[in-house]
PDB file of C-alpha atoms in Angstrom:
ATOM      1  CA  GLN A   1     -19.031 211.619   2.085  1.00 71.00           C
ATOM      2  CA  VAL A   2     -17.011 210.829   4.703  1.00 81.00           C
ATOM      3  CA  ARG A   3     -17.484 206.977   6.118  1.00 91.00           C
ATOM      4  CA  LEU A   4     -15.099 204.298   8.213  1.00 95.00           C
ATOM      5  CA  VAL A   5     -16.333 200.644   7.760  1.00 96.00           C
ATOM      6  CA  GLU A   6     -14.989 198.269  10.571  1.00 97.00           C
ATOM      7  CA  SER A   7     -14.905 194.429   9.549  1.00 97.00           C
ATOM      8  CA  GLY A   8     -13.291 191.815  10.939  1.00 98.00           C
ATOM      9  CA  GLY A   9     -15.259 191.012  14.389  1.00 98.00           C
ATOM     10  CA  GLY A  10     -16.553 187.332  15.582  1.00 97.00           C
ATOM     11  CA  LEU A  11     -16.546 184.519  17.624  1.00 98.00           C
ATOM     12  CA  VAL A  12     -12.678 183.418  19.191  1.00 98.00           C
ATOM     13  CA  GLN A  13     -11.494 180.932  21.682  1.00 98.00           C
ATOM     14  CA  PRO A  14      -9.472 182.419  24.542  1.00 98.00           C
ATOM     15  CA  GLY A  15      -6.157 182.739  23.265  1.00 97.00           C
ATOM     16  CA  GLY A  16      -6.980 182.617  19.851  1.00 97.00           C
ATOM     17  CA  SER A  17      -6.337 185.856  17.440  1.00 97.00           C
ATOM     18  CA  LEU A  18      -8.149 187.791  14.602  1.00 97.00           C
ATOM     19  CA  LYS A  19      -7.171 190.933  12.863  1.00 98.00           C
ATOM     20  CA  LEU A  20      -9.689 193.723  12.700  1.00 98.00           C
ATOM     21  CA  SER A  21      -9.578 196.436   9.355  1.00 98.00           C
ATOM     22  CA  CYS A  22     -10.895 199.658   8.671  1.00 97.00           C
ATOM     23  CA  GLU A  23     -11.653 200.979   5.222  1.00 95.00           C
ATOM     24  CA  ALA A  24     -11.379 204.917   5.787  1.00 92.00           C
ATOM     25  CA  SER A  25     -13.310 207.099   2.468  1.00 87.00           C
ATOM     26  CA  GLY A  26     -12.683 210.920   2.304  1.00 75.00           C
ATOM     27  CA  SER A  27      -8.844 211.496   2.372  1.00 78.00           C
ATOM     28  CA  LEU A  28      -9.192 211.028   5.802  1.00 78.00           C
ATOM     29  CA  PHE A  29      -5.670 209.775   6.813  1.00 80.00           C
ATOM     30  CA  SER A  30      -3.962 213.177   5.393  1.00 80.00           C
ATOM     31  CA  ILE A  31      -5.660 215.120   8.103  1.00 82.00           C
ATOM     32  CA  HIS A  32      -6.668 212.690  11.783  1.00 89.00           C
ATOM     33  CA  SER A  33      -4.810 210.541  13.529  1.00 93.00           C
ATOM     34  CA  MET A  34      -6.729 206.755  13.312  1.00 95.00           C
ATOM     35  CA  ARG A  35      -7.376 205.375  16.237  1.00 96.00           C
ATOM     36  CA  TRP A  36      -9.257 202.262  17.676  1.00 97.00           C
ATOM     37  CA  TYR A  37     -11.925 202.096  20.253  1.00 97.00           C
ATOM     38  CA  ARG A  38     -13.870 199.621  21.919  1.00 97.00           C
ATOM     39  CA  GLN A  39     -16.736 199.194  24.400  1.00 98.00           C
ATOM     40  CA  ALA A  40     -17.092 196.378  26.196  1.00 97.00           C
ATOM     41  CA  PRO A  41     -21.193 195.287  27.186  1.00 92.00           C
ATOM     42  CA  GLY A  42     -22.118 197.629  30.243  1.00 94.00           C
ATOM     43  CA  LYS A  43     -18.392 199.642  30.475  1.00 96.00           C
ATOM     44  CA  GLN A  44     -17.544 203.059  29.087  1.00 95.00           C
ATOM     45  CA  ARG A  45     -15.872 203.543  25.589  1.00 95.00           C
ATOM     46  CA  GLU A  46     -12.232 203.196  25.797  1.00 95.00           C
ATOM     47  CA  LEU A  47      -9.381 204.253  23.007  1.00 95.00           C
ATOM     48  CA  VAL A  48      -7.197 200.819  22.381  1.00 96.00           C
ATOM     49  CA  ALA A  49      -4.830 202.510  19.985  1.00 96.00           C
ATOM     50  CA  THR A  50      -3.515 205.154  17.666  1.00 95.00           C
ATOM     51  CA  ILE A  51      -1.882 206.146  14.425  1.00 95.00           C
ATOM     52  CA  THR A  52      -1.034 209.411  13.641  1.00 93.00           C
ATOM     53  CA  LYS A  53      -0.695 210.535   9.794  1.00 89.00           C
ATOM     54  CA  ASP A  54       2.617 210.105   9.971  1.00 90.00           C
ATOM     55  CA  GLY A  55       3.098 206.235  11.602  1.00 92.00           C
ATOM     56  CA  SER A  56       3.372 207.110  15.116  1.00 95.00           C
ATOM     57  CA  THR A  57       1.578 204.566  17.682  1.00 96.00           C
ATOM     58  CA  ASN A  58       0.471 204.506  20.877  1.00 95.00           C
ATOM     59  CA  TYR A  59      -1.838 202.051  22.733  1.00 95.00           C
ATOM     60  CA  ALA A  60      -3.579 201.397  25.985  1.00 93.00           C
ATOM     61  CA  ASP A  61      -0.939 200.333  28.973  1.00 89.00           C
ATOM     62  CA  PHE A  62      -2.681 197.269  29.519  1.00 84.00           C
ATOM     63  CA  LEU A  63      -3.006 196.186  25.754  1.00 81.00           C
ATOM     64  CA  LYS A  64       0.876 196.504  24.425  1.00 68.00           C
ATOM     65  CA  GLY A  65       2.339 193.512  23.429  1.00 89.00           C
ATOM     66  CA  ARG A  66      -0.846 191.721  21.820  1.00 95.00           C
ATOM     67  CA  PHE A  67      -2.276 194.726  19.869  1.00 96.00           C
ATOM     68  CA  THR A  68      -0.770 196.232  17.058  1.00 97.00           C
ATOM     69  CA  ILE A  69      -2.378 198.966  15.121  1.00 97.00           C
ATOM     70  CA  SER A  70      -1.424 199.519  11.395  1.00 97.00           C
ATOM     71  CA  LYS A  71      -2.238 201.394   8.636  1.00 94.00           C
ATOM     72  CA  ASP A  72      -1.969 201.234   4.596  1.00 93.00           C
ATOM     73  CA  ASN A  73      -2.209 204.593   3.041  1.00 88.00           C
ATOM     74  CA  ALA A  74      -2.558 203.195  -0.733  1.00 88.00           C
ATOM     75  CA  LYS A  75      -5.880 201.121   0.576  1.00 91.00           C
ATOM     76  CA  ASP A  76      -7.432 203.846   2.664  1.00 91.00           C
ATOM     77  CA  THR A  77      -6.987 201.051   5.380  1.00 95.00           C
ATOM     78  CA  VAL A  78      -6.486 200.715   9.460  1.00 96.00           C
ATOM     79  CA  ASN A  79      -5.607 197.316  11.039  1.00 97.00           C
ATOM     80  CA  LEU A  80      -5.370 196.227  14.696  1.00 98.00           C
ATOM     81  CA  GLN A  81      -4.211 192.671  14.979  1.00 97.00           C
ATOM     82  CA  ILE A  82      -5.264 190.939  18.258  1.00 97.00           C
ATOM     83  CA  THR A  83      -3.630 187.993  19.781  1.00 96.00           C
ATOM     84  CA  SER A  84      -3.646 186.152  22.790  1.00 96.00           C
ATOM     85  CA  LEU A  85      -7.108 187.114  23.171  1.00 96.00           C
ATOM     86  CA  ASN A  86      -9.170 186.481  26.336  1.00 94.00           C
ATOM     87  CA  PRO A  87     -12.956 187.136  27.096  1.00 96.00           C
ATOM     88  CA  GLU A  88     -12.241 190.523  28.832  1.00 94.00           C
ATOM     89  CA  ASP A  89     -11.439 191.505  25.135  1.00 96.00           C
ATOM     90  CA  THR A  90     -15.066 191.079  24.197  1.00 97.00           C
ATOM     91  CA  ALA A  91     -16.605 194.001  22.896  1.00 98.00           C
ATOM     92  CA  VAL A  92     -17.814 196.015  19.726  1.00 98.00           C
ATOM     93  CA  TYR A  93     -14.590 198.134  18.379  1.00 98.00           C
ATOM     94  CA  TYR A  94     -14.896 201.209  16.648  1.00 98.00           C
ATOM     95  CA  CYS A  95     -12.615 202.963  14.282  1.00 97.00           C
ATOM     96  CA  ASN A  96     -12.565 206.591  14.546  1.00 96.00           C
ATOM     97  CA  ALA A  97     -10.814 209.805  12.752  1.00 95.00           C
ATOM     98  CA  HIS A  98      -9.422 212.608  15.193  1.00 93.00           C
ATOM     99  CA  PRO A  99      -8.114 215.637  14.472  1.00 89.00           C
ATOM    100  CA  PRO A 100      -5.263 215.515  16.188  1.00 82.00           C
ATOM    101  CA  SER A 101      -5.043 219.348  17.496  1.00 84.00           C
ATOM    102  CA  LEU A 102      -8.194 219.104  19.148  1.00 84.00           C
ATOM    103  CA  GLY A 103      -6.889 216.805  21.850  1.00 85.00           C
ATOM    104  CA  VAL A 104      -7.608 213.202  23.209  1.00 83.00           C
ATOM    105  CA  ASN A 105     -10.553 213.256  24.948  1.00 85.00           C
ATOM    106  CA  PHE A 106     -12.568 216.117  22.411  1.00 89.00           C
ATOM    107  CA  THR A 107     -14.057 214.294  19.733  1.00 89.00           C
ATOM    108  CA  GLU A 108     -16.945 216.422  18.645  1.00 90.00           C
ATOM    109  CA  TYR A 109     -15.687 216.444  15.347  1.00 90.00           C
ATOM    110  CA  ASP A 110     -14.150 212.975  14.896  1.00 93.00           C
ATOM    111  CA  TYR A 111     -15.866 210.481  12.554  1.00 94.00           C
ATOM    112  CA  TRP A 112     -16.905 207.082  13.762  1.00 95.00           C
ATOM    113  CA  GLY A 113     -17.166 203.584  12.267  1.00 97.00           C
ATOM    114  CA  GLN A 114     -20.111 201.299  13.010  1.00 97.00           C
ATOM    115  CA  GLY A 115     -18.451 198.661  15.004  1.00 98.00           C
ATOM    116  CA  THR A 116     -17.688 195.584  14.816  1.00 98.00           C
ATOM    117  CA  ARG A 117     -18.269 192.799  17.855  1.00 98.00           C
ATOM    118  CA  VAL A 118     -15.270 190.451  19.234  1.00 98.00           C
ATOM    119  CA  THR A 119     -16.769 187.625  20.990  1.00 98.00           C
ATOM    120  CA  VAL A 120     -14.115 186.114  23.238  1.00 98.00           C
ATOM    121  CA  SER A 121     -15.383 182.674  24.578  1.00 96.00           C
ATOM    122  CA  SER A 122     -14.775 178.812  24.908  1.00 92.00           C
TER     123      SER A 122
END
């Protein structure tokens, strides 16, 4: 069994913070990079953050300073801490497991969670 389950989304006010979590099964951490994507209504899915199996991280340039990705190998969990939320962050956030040797944009063999919705509104 291979499964990714996201949690932690919800309604937050502008300027607020939240923490998203992704519980992974199937020993994904040992052979995959773990990533967070998001998809806003009417827009294309975009890559938010990546953490490799060795712990290296990477972020979309426009998110630096507000988003922090981390993982706990013992708990098979990937987290995304978000601060200073604004309405443009409203989206469904997806957890993703990606074989790093295939290239960032080649997702045919990726695993995906069902998503957790983040709504930023006053």
